Amino acid sequence: MSGETEYLAAYDPREFPPVAVTVDVVALTILGGVLHVLLVERGEPPFAGRWALPGGFIRPGEDLDQAASRELAEETGMADRVHIEQLASYGAPDRDPRMRIVSVSYLAFAPDLPDPRAGSDAADAAWYGVDHLPELAFDHARILDHALDRARAKLEYTPLATAFVGETFTISELRGVYEAVWGVPLHAGNFHRKVLSVPGFVESTGETTESGGPRGGPRARLYRAGDARLLHPALLRPEREEEVR
């Protein structure tokens, strides 16, 4: 046998401390103009009865992305319309009381996600407004904070906001996404001008809404996501605009 073959034949993973890998998913959507995150009530120890981000151990033969999509599908019943991306890794030795567990977190966005359903190991599942959260299990409050920071920053320089709306949308609906995620009101006229000044951000469908706004008036033009991957110029948060002036 070659040296490598001999090495692998004699290799014993039990000589090293055991480490498990999980995925945790921060799923965000906008309900009633408010940014919400999906939480599950843990049905088993540790932290039974506490709320947490949906997630779980990766299965044999499953890669990280597949595990995250599976966990999201189990809680929402859908994963095909959802934008999902890897966020960060968390490996503090004491983050889980069971054993050394490293978690790879994911950030997911989608418009109009359905009412969640609890997976096999959860007692309940619900959407929570990000400003009215229960105490979270493990280090999930930290993970959620990082996810919100990422989402708010990405709205500045990527077309991520279009993942929160339907296939076609109005500029007003797009502004509602920015207001919900950033948590601040935006000037309608200025926002409209900025969006249309960014090449490839949105493109007109040539169609309009079937009716005017709630107070009447002209029908709004409909847009779809353009082909831009980065926004230039970026759409800065109001406080960031003040910083760069």
PDB file of C-alpha atoms in Angstrom:
ATOM      1  CA  MET A   1       0.000   0.000   0.000  1.00  0.00           C
ATOM      2  CA  SER A   2       1.062   3.576  -0.602  1.00  0.00           C
ATOM      3  CA  GLY A   3       1.899   5.838   2.323  1.00  0.00           C
ATOM      4  CA  GLU A   4      -1.408   7.694   2.020  1.00  0.00           C
ATOM      5  CA  THR A   5      -3.427   4.488   1.817  1.00  0.00           C
ATOM      6  CA  GLU A   6      -1.679   3.127   4.891  1.00  0.00           C
ATOM      7  CA  TYR A   7      -2.297   6.391   6.729  1.00  0.00           C
ATOM      8  CA  LEU A   8      -6.030   6.402   5.929  1.00  0.00           C
ATOM      9  CA  ALA A   9      -6.384   2.730   6.864  1.00  0.00           C
ATOM     10  CA  ALA A  10      -4.891   3.419  10.290  1.00  0.00           C
ATOM     11  CA  TYR A  11      -6.616   6.769  10.821  1.00  0.00           C
ATOM     12  CA  ASP A  12      -8.925   6.775  13.856  1.00  0.00           C
ATOM     13  CA  PRO A  13     -11.210   9.864  14.157  1.00  0.00           C
ATOM     14  CA  ARG A  14     -11.982   8.848  17.751  1.00  0.00           C
ATOM     15  CA  GLU A  15      -8.552  10.174  18.713  1.00  0.00           C
ATOM     16  CA  PHE A  16      -9.984  13.696  18.323  1.00  0.00           C
ATOM     17  CA  PRO A  17     -12.757  15.446  20.282  1.00  0.00           C
ATOM     18  CA  PRO A  18     -16.147  14.986  18.565  1.00  0.00           C
ATOM     19  CA  VAL A  19     -17.572  17.993  16.718  1.00  0.00           C
ATOM     20  CA  ALA A  20     -21.031  18.255  15.127  1.00  0.00           C
ATOM     21  CA  VAL A  21     -22.221  20.680  12.440  1.00  0.00           C
ATOM     22  CA  THR A  22     -25.620  22.344  12.228  1.00  0.00           C
ATOM     23  CA  VAL A  23     -27.257  24.982  10.054  1.00  0.00           C
ATOM     24  CA  ASP A  24     -29.411  27.823  11.386  1.00  0.00           C
ATOM     25  CA  VAL A  25     -31.608  29.861   9.062  1.00  0.00           C
ATOM     26  CA  VAL A  26     -32.595  33.503   9.520  1.00  0.00           C
ATOM     27  CA  ALA A  27     -35.698  33.719   7.303  1.00  0.00           C
ATOM     28  CA  LEU A  28     -37.020  37.250   6.820  1.00  0.00           C
ATOM     29  CA  THR A  29     -40.219  38.476   5.219  1.00  0.00           C
ATOM     30  CA  ILE A  30     -42.376  41.603   5.403  1.00  0.00           C
ATOM     31  CA  LEU A  31     -45.874  41.343   6.842  1.00  0.00           C
ATOM     32  CA  GLY A  32     -48.094  44.390   7.170  1.00  0.00           C
ATOM     33  CA  GLY A  33     -45.171  46.648   6.388  1.00  0.00           C
ATOM     34  CA  VAL A  34     -43.086  45.218   9.253  1.00  0.00           C
ATOM     35  CA  LEU A  35     -39.957  43.072   8.970  1.00  0.00           C
ATOM     36  CA  HIS A  36     -40.528  39.619  10.505  1.00  0.00           C
ATOM     37  CA  VAL A  37     -38.250  36.684  11.280  1.00  0.00           C
ATOM     38  CA  LEU A  38     -39.268  33.042  11.448  1.00  0.00           C
ATOM     39  CA  LEU A  39     -38.854  31.418  14.876  1.00  0.00           C
ATOM     40  CA  VAL A  40     -39.618  27.932  16.176  1.00  0.00           C
ATOM     41  CA  GLU A  41     -40.476  26.897  19.710  1.00  0.00           C
ATOM     42  CA  ARG A  42     -38.158  24.116  20.769  1.00  0.00           C
ATOM     43  CA  GLY A  43     -39.998  20.951  21.683  1.00  0.00           C
ATOM     44  CA  GLU A  44     -36.994  19.108  23.146  1.00  0.00           C
ATOM     45  CA  PRO A  45     -34.055  19.914  25.450  1.00  0.00           C
ATOM     46  CA  PRO A  46     -31.861  21.810  25.564  1.00  0.00           C
ATOM     47  CA  PHE A  47     -33.896  25.013  25.931  1.00  0.00           C
ATOM     48  CA  ALA A  48     -37.240  23.210  25.586  1.00  0.00           C
ATOM     49  CA  GLY A  49     -40.027  25.783  25.368  1.00  0.00           C
ATOM     50  CA  ARG A  50     -37.686  28.574  24.251  1.00  0.00           C
ATOM     51  CA  TRP A  51     -37.846  30.155  20.811  1.00  0.00           C
ATOM     52  CA  ALA A  52     -34.997  29.740  18.347  1.00  0.00           C
ATOM     53  CA  LEU A  53     -34.062  30.090  14.710  1.00  0.00           C
ATOM     54  CA  PRO A  54     -35.060  27.115  12.566  1.00  0.00           C
ATOM     55  CA  GLY A  55     -32.184  24.743  11.948  1.00  0.00           C
ATOM     56  CA  GLY A  56     -30.731  21.371  12.694  1.00  0.00           C
ATOM     57  CA  PHE A  57     -27.909  18.903  12.174  1.00  0.00           C
ATOM     58  CA  ILE A  58     -26.720  18.194   8.652  1.00  0.00           C
ATOM     59  CA  ARG A  59     -27.577  14.711   7.436  1.00  0.00           C
ATOM     60  CA  PRO A  60     -25.144  12.139   6.001  1.00  0.00           C
ATOM     61  CA  GLY A  61     -24.436  12.890   2.347  1.00  0.00           C
ATOM     62  CA  GLU A  62     -25.937  16.382   2.626  1.00  0.00           C
ATOM     63  CA  ASP A  63     -23.975  19.560   2.003  1.00  0.00           C
ATOM     64  CA  LEU A  64     -24.548  22.787   3.906  1.00  0.00           C
ATOM     65  CA  ASP A  65     -26.689  24.526   1.288  1.00  0.00           C
ATOM     66  CA  GLN A  66     -28.931  21.480   0.949  1.00  0.00           C
ATOM     67  CA  ALA A  67     -29.373  21.295   4.719  1.00  0.00           C
ATOM     68  CA  ALA A  68     -30.344  24.969   4.954  1.00  0.00           C
ATOM     69  CA  SER A  69     -32.867  24.661   2.112  1.00  0.00           C
ATOM     70  CA  ARG A  70     -34.343  21.530   3.678  1.00  0.00           C
ATOM     71  CA  GLU A  71     -34.757  23.157   7.081  1.00  0.00           C
ATOM     72  CA  LEU A  72     -36.428  26.183   5.510  1.00  0.00           C
ATOM     73  CA  ALA A  73     -38.766  24.002   3.454  1.00  0.00           C
ATOM     74  CA  GLU A  74     -39.742  21.981   6.534  1.00  0.00           C
ATOM     75  CA  GLU A  75     -40.817  25.135   8.381  1.00  0.00           C
ATOM     76  CA  THR A  76     -42.367  27.145   5.519  1.00  0.00           C
ATOM     77  CA  GLY A  77     -43.343  24.515   2.958  1.00  0.00           C
ATOM     78  CA  MET A  78     -41.335  26.323   0.291  1.00  0.00           C
ATOM     79  CA  ALA A  79     -37.753  26.978  -0.719  1.00  0.00           C
ATOM     80  CA  ASP A  80     -37.842  27.461  -4.485  1.00  0.00           C
ATOM     81  CA  ARG A  81     -38.952  31.128  -4.386  1.00  0.00           C
ATOM     82  CA  VAL A  82     -36.613  32.040  -1.565  1.00  0.00           C
ATOM     83  CA  HIS A  83     -33.318  33.891  -1.884  1.00  0.00           C
ATOM     84  CA  ILE A  84     -30.913  32.129   0.497  1.00  0.00           C
ATOM     85  CA  GLU A  85     -27.241  32.818   1.136  1.00  0.00           C
ATOM     86  CA  GLN A  86     -24.626  31.767   3.653  1.00  0.00           C
ATOM     87  CA  LEU A  87     -24.130  34.296   6.439  1.00  0.00           C
ATOM     88  CA  ALA A  88     -21.400  33.250   8.908  1.00  0.00           C
ATOM     89  CA  SER A  89     -20.096  30.446  11.112  1.00  0.00           C
ATOM     90  CA  TYR A  90     -20.323  30.210  14.907  1.00  0.00           C
ATOM     91  CA  GLY A  91     -18.105  27.857  16.878  1.00  0.00           C
ATOM     92  CA  ALA A  92     -17.679  29.055  20.458  1.00  0.00           C
ATOM     93  CA  PRO A  93     -16.895  25.962  22.583  1.00  0.00           C
ATOM     94  CA  ASP A  94     -19.785  26.599  24.993  1.00  0.00           C
ATOM     95  CA  ARG A  95     -22.463  27.741  22.530  1.00  0.00           C
ATOM     96  CA  ASP A  96     -24.365  24.440  22.906  1.00  0.00           C
ATOM     97  CA  PRO A  97     -24.554  22.501  26.203  1.00  0.00           C
ATOM     98  CA  ARG A  98     -24.705  19.100  24.468  1.00  0.00           C
ATOM     99  CA  MET A  99     -21.294  19.006  22.803  1.00  0.00           C
ATOM    100  CA  ARG A 100     -18.993  21.043  20.589  1.00  0.00           C
ATOM    101  CA  ILE A 101     -21.299  22.171  17.783  1.00  0.00           C
ATOM    102  CA  VAL A 102     -20.360  24.496  14.955  1.00  0.00           C
ATOM    103  CA  SER A 103     -23.261  26.268  13.269  1.00  0.00           C
ATOM    104  CA  VAL A 104     -23.239  27.679   9.760  1.00  0.00           C
ATOM    105  CA  SER A 105     -25.943  30.316   9.493  1.00  0.00           C
ATOM    106  CA  TYR A 106     -27.951  31.273   6.419  1.00  0.00           C
ATOM    107  CA  LEU A 107     -29.955  34.336   5.519  1.00  0.00           C
ATOM    108  CA  ALA A 108     -33.187  33.869   3.543  1.00  0.00           C
ATOM    109  CA  PHE A 109     -35.610  36.407   2.044  1.00  0.00           C
ATOM    110  CA  ALA A 110     -38.940  36.024   0.307  1.00  0.00           C
ATOM    111  CA  PRO A 111     -42.182  37.939  -0.194  1.00  0.00           C
ATOM    112  CA  ASP A 112     -45.442  36.762   1.327  1.00  0.00           C
ATOM    113  CA  LEU A 113     -44.140  33.607   2.944  1.00  0.00           C
ATOM    114  CA  PRO A 114     -46.994  31.412   4.195  1.00  0.00           C
ATOM    115  CA  ASP A 115     -47.892  30.731   7.803  1.00  0.00           C
ATOM    116  CA  PRO A 116     -45.106  28.534   9.158  1.00  0.00           C
ATOM    117  CA  ARG A 117     -45.575  24.977  10.324  1.00  0.00           C
ATOM    118  CA  ALA A 118     -43.536  23.402  13.088  1.00  0.00           C
ATOM    119  CA  GLY A 119     -41.100  20.671  12.059  1.00  0.00           C
ATOM    120  CA  SER A 120     -40.877  17.295  13.725  1.00  0.00           C
ATOM    121  CA  ASP A 121     -38.714  18.496  16.632  1.00  0.00           C
ATOM    122  CA  ALA A 122     -40.504  21.832  17.245  1.00  0.00           C
ATOM    123  CA  ALA A 123     -43.575  22.580  19.324  1.00  0.00           C
ATOM    124  CA  ASP A 124     -44.625  25.625  17.325  1.00  0.00           C
ATOM    125  CA  ALA A 125     -43.469  28.061  14.657  1.00  0.00           C
ATOM    126  CA  ALA A 126     -44.375  31.705  14.118  1.00  0.00           C
ATOM    127  CA  TRP A 127     -43.366  34.963  12.471  1.00  0.00           C
ATOM    128  CA  TYR A 128     -42.122  37.591  14.921  1.00  0.00           C
ATOM    129  CA  GLY A 129     -41.606  41.279  14.248  1.00  0.00           C
ATOM    130  CA  VAL A 130     -37.874  41.919  14.651  1.00  0.00           C
ATOM    131  CA  ASP A 131     -38.565  44.681  17.201  1.00  0.00           C
ATOM    132  CA  HIS A 132     -40.722  42.431  19.417  1.00  0.00           C
ATOM    133  CA  LEU A 133     -38.780  39.226  19.975  1.00  0.00           C
ATOM    134  CA  PRO A 134     -38.868  36.676  22.789  1.00  0.00           C
ATOM    135  CA  GLU A 135     -35.653  35.583  24.486  1.00  0.00           C
ATOM    136  CA  LEU A 136     -33.853  33.279  22.059  1.00  0.00           C
ATOM    137  CA  ALA A 137     -32.076  30.000  22.775  1.00  0.00           C
ATOM    138  CA  PHE A 138     -28.374  29.332  22.256  1.00  0.00           C
ATOM    139  CA  ASP A 139     -26.540  32.284  20.647  1.00  0.00           C
ATOM    140  CA  HIS A 140     -29.375  32.923  18.207  1.00  0.00           C
ATOM    141  CA  ALA A 141     -29.857  36.550  19.273  1.00  0.00           C
ATOM    142  CA  ARG A 142     -26.283  37.201  18.136  1.00  0.00           C
ATOM    143  CA  ILE A 143     -26.843  35.373  14.857  1.00  0.00           C
ATOM    144  CA  LEU A 144     -30.027  37.356  14.214  1.00  0.00           C
ATOM    145  CA  ASP A 145     -28.262  40.656  14.929  1.00  0.00           C
ATOM    146  CA  HIS A 146     -25.573  39.791  12.402  1.00  0.00           C
ATOM    147  CA  ALA A 147     -28.215  38.792   9.852  1.00  0.00           C
ATOM    148  CA  LEU A 148     -30.117  42.063  10.238  1.00  0.00           C
ATOM    149  CA  ASP A 149     -26.906  44.045   9.853  1.00  0.00           C
ATOM    150  CA  ARG A 150     -26.124  42.097   6.666  1.00  0.00           C
ATOM    151  CA  ALA A 151     -29.620  42.590   5.237  1.00  0.00           C
ATOM    152  CA  ARG A 152     -29.655  46.335   5.957  1.00  0.00           C
ATOM    153  CA  ALA A 153     -26.229  46.813   4.404  1.00  0.00           C
ATOM    154  CA  LYS A 154     -26.975  44.707   1.334  1.00  0.00           C
ATOM    155  CA  LEU A 155     -30.013  46.820   0.506  1.00  0.00           C
ATOM    156  CA  GLU A 156     -27.608  49.720   0.005  1.00  0.00           C
ATOM    157  CA  TYR A 157     -25.396  48.181  -2.668  1.00  0.00           C
ATOM    158  CA  THR A 158     -27.281  45.183  -4.131  1.00  0.00           C
ATOM    159  CA  PRO A 159     -30.783  44.695  -5.612  1.00  0.00           C
ATOM    160  CA  LEU A 160     -31.692  42.416  -2.697  1.00  0.00           C
ATOM    161  CA  ALA A 161     -34.872  44.416  -2.013  1.00  0.00           C
ATOM    162  CA  THR A 162     -36.456  42.866  -5.103  1.00  0.00           C
ATOM    163  CA  ALA A 163     -36.381  39.494  -3.307  1.00  0.00           C
ATOM    164  CA  PHE A 164     -39.028  40.838  -0.889  1.00  0.00           C
ATOM    165  CA  VAL A 165     -41.562  41.740  -3.589  1.00  0.00           C
ATOM    166  CA  GLY A 166     -43.378  39.843  -6.312  1.00  0.00           C
ATOM    167  CA  GLU A 167     -42.224  39.298  -9.868  1.00  0.00           C
ATOM    168  CA  THR A 168     -43.682  42.703 -10.774  1.00  0.00           C
ATOM    169  CA  PHE A 169     -43.937  45.600  -8.358  1.00  0.00           C
ATOM    170  CA  THR A 170     -44.361  49.332  -8.032  1.00  0.00           C
ATOM    171  CA  ILE A 171     -41.683  51.727  -6.833  1.00  0.00           C
ATOM    172  CA  SER A 172     -43.901  52.399  -3.827  1.00  0.00           C
ATOM    173  CA  GLU A 173     -43.868  48.688  -2.921  1.00  0.00           C
ATOM    174  CA  LEU A 174     -40.095  48.640  -3.287  1.00  0.00           C
ATOM    175  CA  ARG A 175     -39.829  51.683  -1.021  1.00  0.00           C
ATOM    176  CA  GLY A 176     -41.894  49.820   1.552  1.00  0.00           C
ATOM    177  CA  VAL A 177     -39.220  47.106   1.632  1.00  0.00           C
ATOM    178  CA  TYR A 178     -36.478  49.621   2.344  1.00  0.00           C
ATOM    179  CA  GLU A 179     -38.550  51.304   5.034  1.00  0.00           C
ATOM    180  CA  ALA A 180     -39.345  47.987   6.740  1.00  0.00           C
ATOM    181  CA  VAL A 181     -35.777  46.654   6.685  1.00  0.00           C
ATOM    182  CA  TRP A 182     -34.084  49.940   7.545  1.00  0.00           C
ATOM    183  CA  GLY A 183     -36.781  50.947  10.009  1.00  0.00           C
ATOM    184  CA  VAL A 184     -37.011  54.542   8.793  1.00  0.00           C
ATOM    185  CA  PRO A 185     -39.462  56.466   6.558  1.00  0.00           C
ATOM    186  CA  LEU A 186     -38.147  57.572   3.171  1.00  0.00           C
ATOM    187  CA  HIS A 187     -39.115  60.521   0.992  1.00  0.00           C
ATOM    188  CA  ALA A 188     -41.227  59.072  -1.837  1.00  0.00           C
ATOM    189  CA  GLY A 189     -40.045  61.417  -4.577  1.00  0.00           C
ATOM    190  CA  ASN A 190     -36.362  61.172  -3.703  1.00  0.00           C
ATOM    191  CA  PHE A 191     -36.539  57.389  -3.478  1.00  0.00           C
ATOM    192  CA  HIS A 192     -38.281  57.118  -6.848  1.00  0.00           C
ATOM    193  CA  ARG A 193     -35.633  59.287  -8.486  1.00  0.00           C
ATOM    194  CA  LYS A 194     -32.738  57.361  -6.940  1.00  0.00           C
ATOM    195  CA  VAL A 195     -34.081  53.946  -7.930  1.00  0.00           C
ATOM    196  CA  LEU A 196     -34.578  54.934 -11.562  1.00  0.00           C
ATOM    197  CA  SER A 197     -31.107  56.522 -11.681  1.00  0.00           C
ATOM    198  CA  VAL A 198     -29.340  53.217 -10.878  1.00  0.00           C
ATOM    199  CA  PRO A 199     -28.587  51.349 -14.127  1.00  0.00           C
ATOM    200  CA  GLY A 200     -30.044  47.839 -14.201  1.00  0.00           C
ATOM    201  CA  PHE A 201     -31.747  48.020 -10.796  1.00  0.00           C
ATOM    202  CA  VAL A 202     -35.305  47.827 -12.139  1.00  0.00           C
ATOM    203  CA  GLU A 203     -36.837  47.805 -15.595  1.00  0.00           C
ATOM    204  CA  SER A 204     -40.298  48.852 -16.686  1.00  0.00           C
ATOM    205  CA  THR A 205     -42.791  46.180 -17.750  1.00  0.00           C
ATOM    206  CA  GLY A 206     -44.723  48.715 -19.803  1.00  0.00           C
ATOM    207  CA  GLU A 207     -47.787  47.949 -17.699  1.00  0.00           C
ATOM    208  CA  THR A 208     -49.559  49.638 -14.810  1.00  0.00           C
ATOM    209  CA  THR A 209     -51.582  48.598 -11.795  1.00  0.00           C
ATOM    210  CA  GLU A 210     -55.268  47.908 -12.426  1.00  0.00           C
ATOM    211  CA  SER A 211     -56.299  50.878 -10.315  1.00  0.00           C
ATOM    212  CA  GLY A 212     -54.868  53.943  -8.617  1.00  0.00           C
ATOM    213  CA  GLY A 213     -53.725  54.136  -5.020  1.00  0.00           C
ATOM    214  CA  PRO A 214     -56.022  53.895  -1.978  1.00  0.00           C
ATOM    215  CA  ARG A 215     -56.832  57.596  -2.418  1.00  0.00           C
ATOM    216  CA  GLY A 216     -57.367  57.324  -6.153  1.00  0.00           C
ATOM    217  CA  GLY A 217     -55.138  59.067  -8.639  1.00  0.00           C
ATOM    218  CA  PRO A 218     -53.284  57.629 -11.646  1.00  0.00           C
ATOM    219  CA  ARG A 219     -52.370  53.970 -11.898  1.00  0.00           C
ATOM    220  CA  ALA A 220     -48.787  53.180 -10.883  1.00  0.00           C
ATOM    221  CA  ARG A 221     -46.232  51.811 -13.316  1.00  0.00           C
ATOM    222  CA  LEU A 222     -45.089  48.234 -12.814  1.00  0.00           C
ATOM    223  CA  TYR A 223     -41.440  47.188 -12.778  1.00  0.00           C
ATOM    224  CA  ARG A 224     -39.432  43.976 -12.597  1.00  0.00           C
ATOM    225  CA  ALA A 225     -35.938  43.300 -11.272  1.00  0.00           C
ATOM    226  CA  GLY A 226     -33.200  44.296 -13.699  1.00  0.00           C
ATOM    227  CA  ASP A 227     -29.919  42.519 -14.401  1.00  0.00           C
ATOM    228  CA  ALA A 228     -27.692  44.559 -12.071  1.00  0.00           C
ATOM    229  CA  ARG A 229     -25.802  42.637  -9.405  1.00  0.00           C
ATOM    230  CA  LEU A 230     -24.439  45.723  -7.683  1.00  0.00           C
ATOM    231  CA  LEU A 231     -26.072  49.120  -7.329  1.00  0.00           C
ATOM    232  CA  HIS A 232     -24.003  52.049  -8.532  1.00  0.00           C
ATOM    233  CA  PRO A 233     -24.592  54.577  -7.211  1.00  0.00           C
ATOM    234  CA  ALA A 234     -25.569  52.864  -3.978  1.00  0.00           C
ATOM    235  CA  LEU A 235     -28.804  53.675  -2.134  1.00  0.00           C
ATOM    236  CA  LEU A 236     -27.490  54.761   1.243  1.00  0.00           C
ATOM    237  CA  ARG A 237     -29.457  54.780   4.465  1.00  0.00           C
ATOM    238  CA  PRO A 238     -30.380  58.332   5.551  1.00  0.00           C
ATOM    239  CA  GLU A 239     -27.876  58.332   8.411  1.00  0.00           C
ATOM    240  CA  ARG A 240     -25.162  57.075   6.063  1.00  0.00           C
ATOM    241  CA  GLU A 241     -25.935  59.842   3.582  1.00  0.00           C
ATOM    242  CA  GLU A 242     -25.308  62.336   6.366  1.00  0.00           C
ATOM    243  CA  GLU A 243     -21.956  60.679   7.125  1.00  0.00           C
ATOM    244  CA  VAL A 244     -20.622  60.944   3.553  1.00  0.00           C
ATOM    245  CA  ARG A 245     -21.689  64.553   3.025  1.00  0.00           C
TER     246      ARG A 245
END
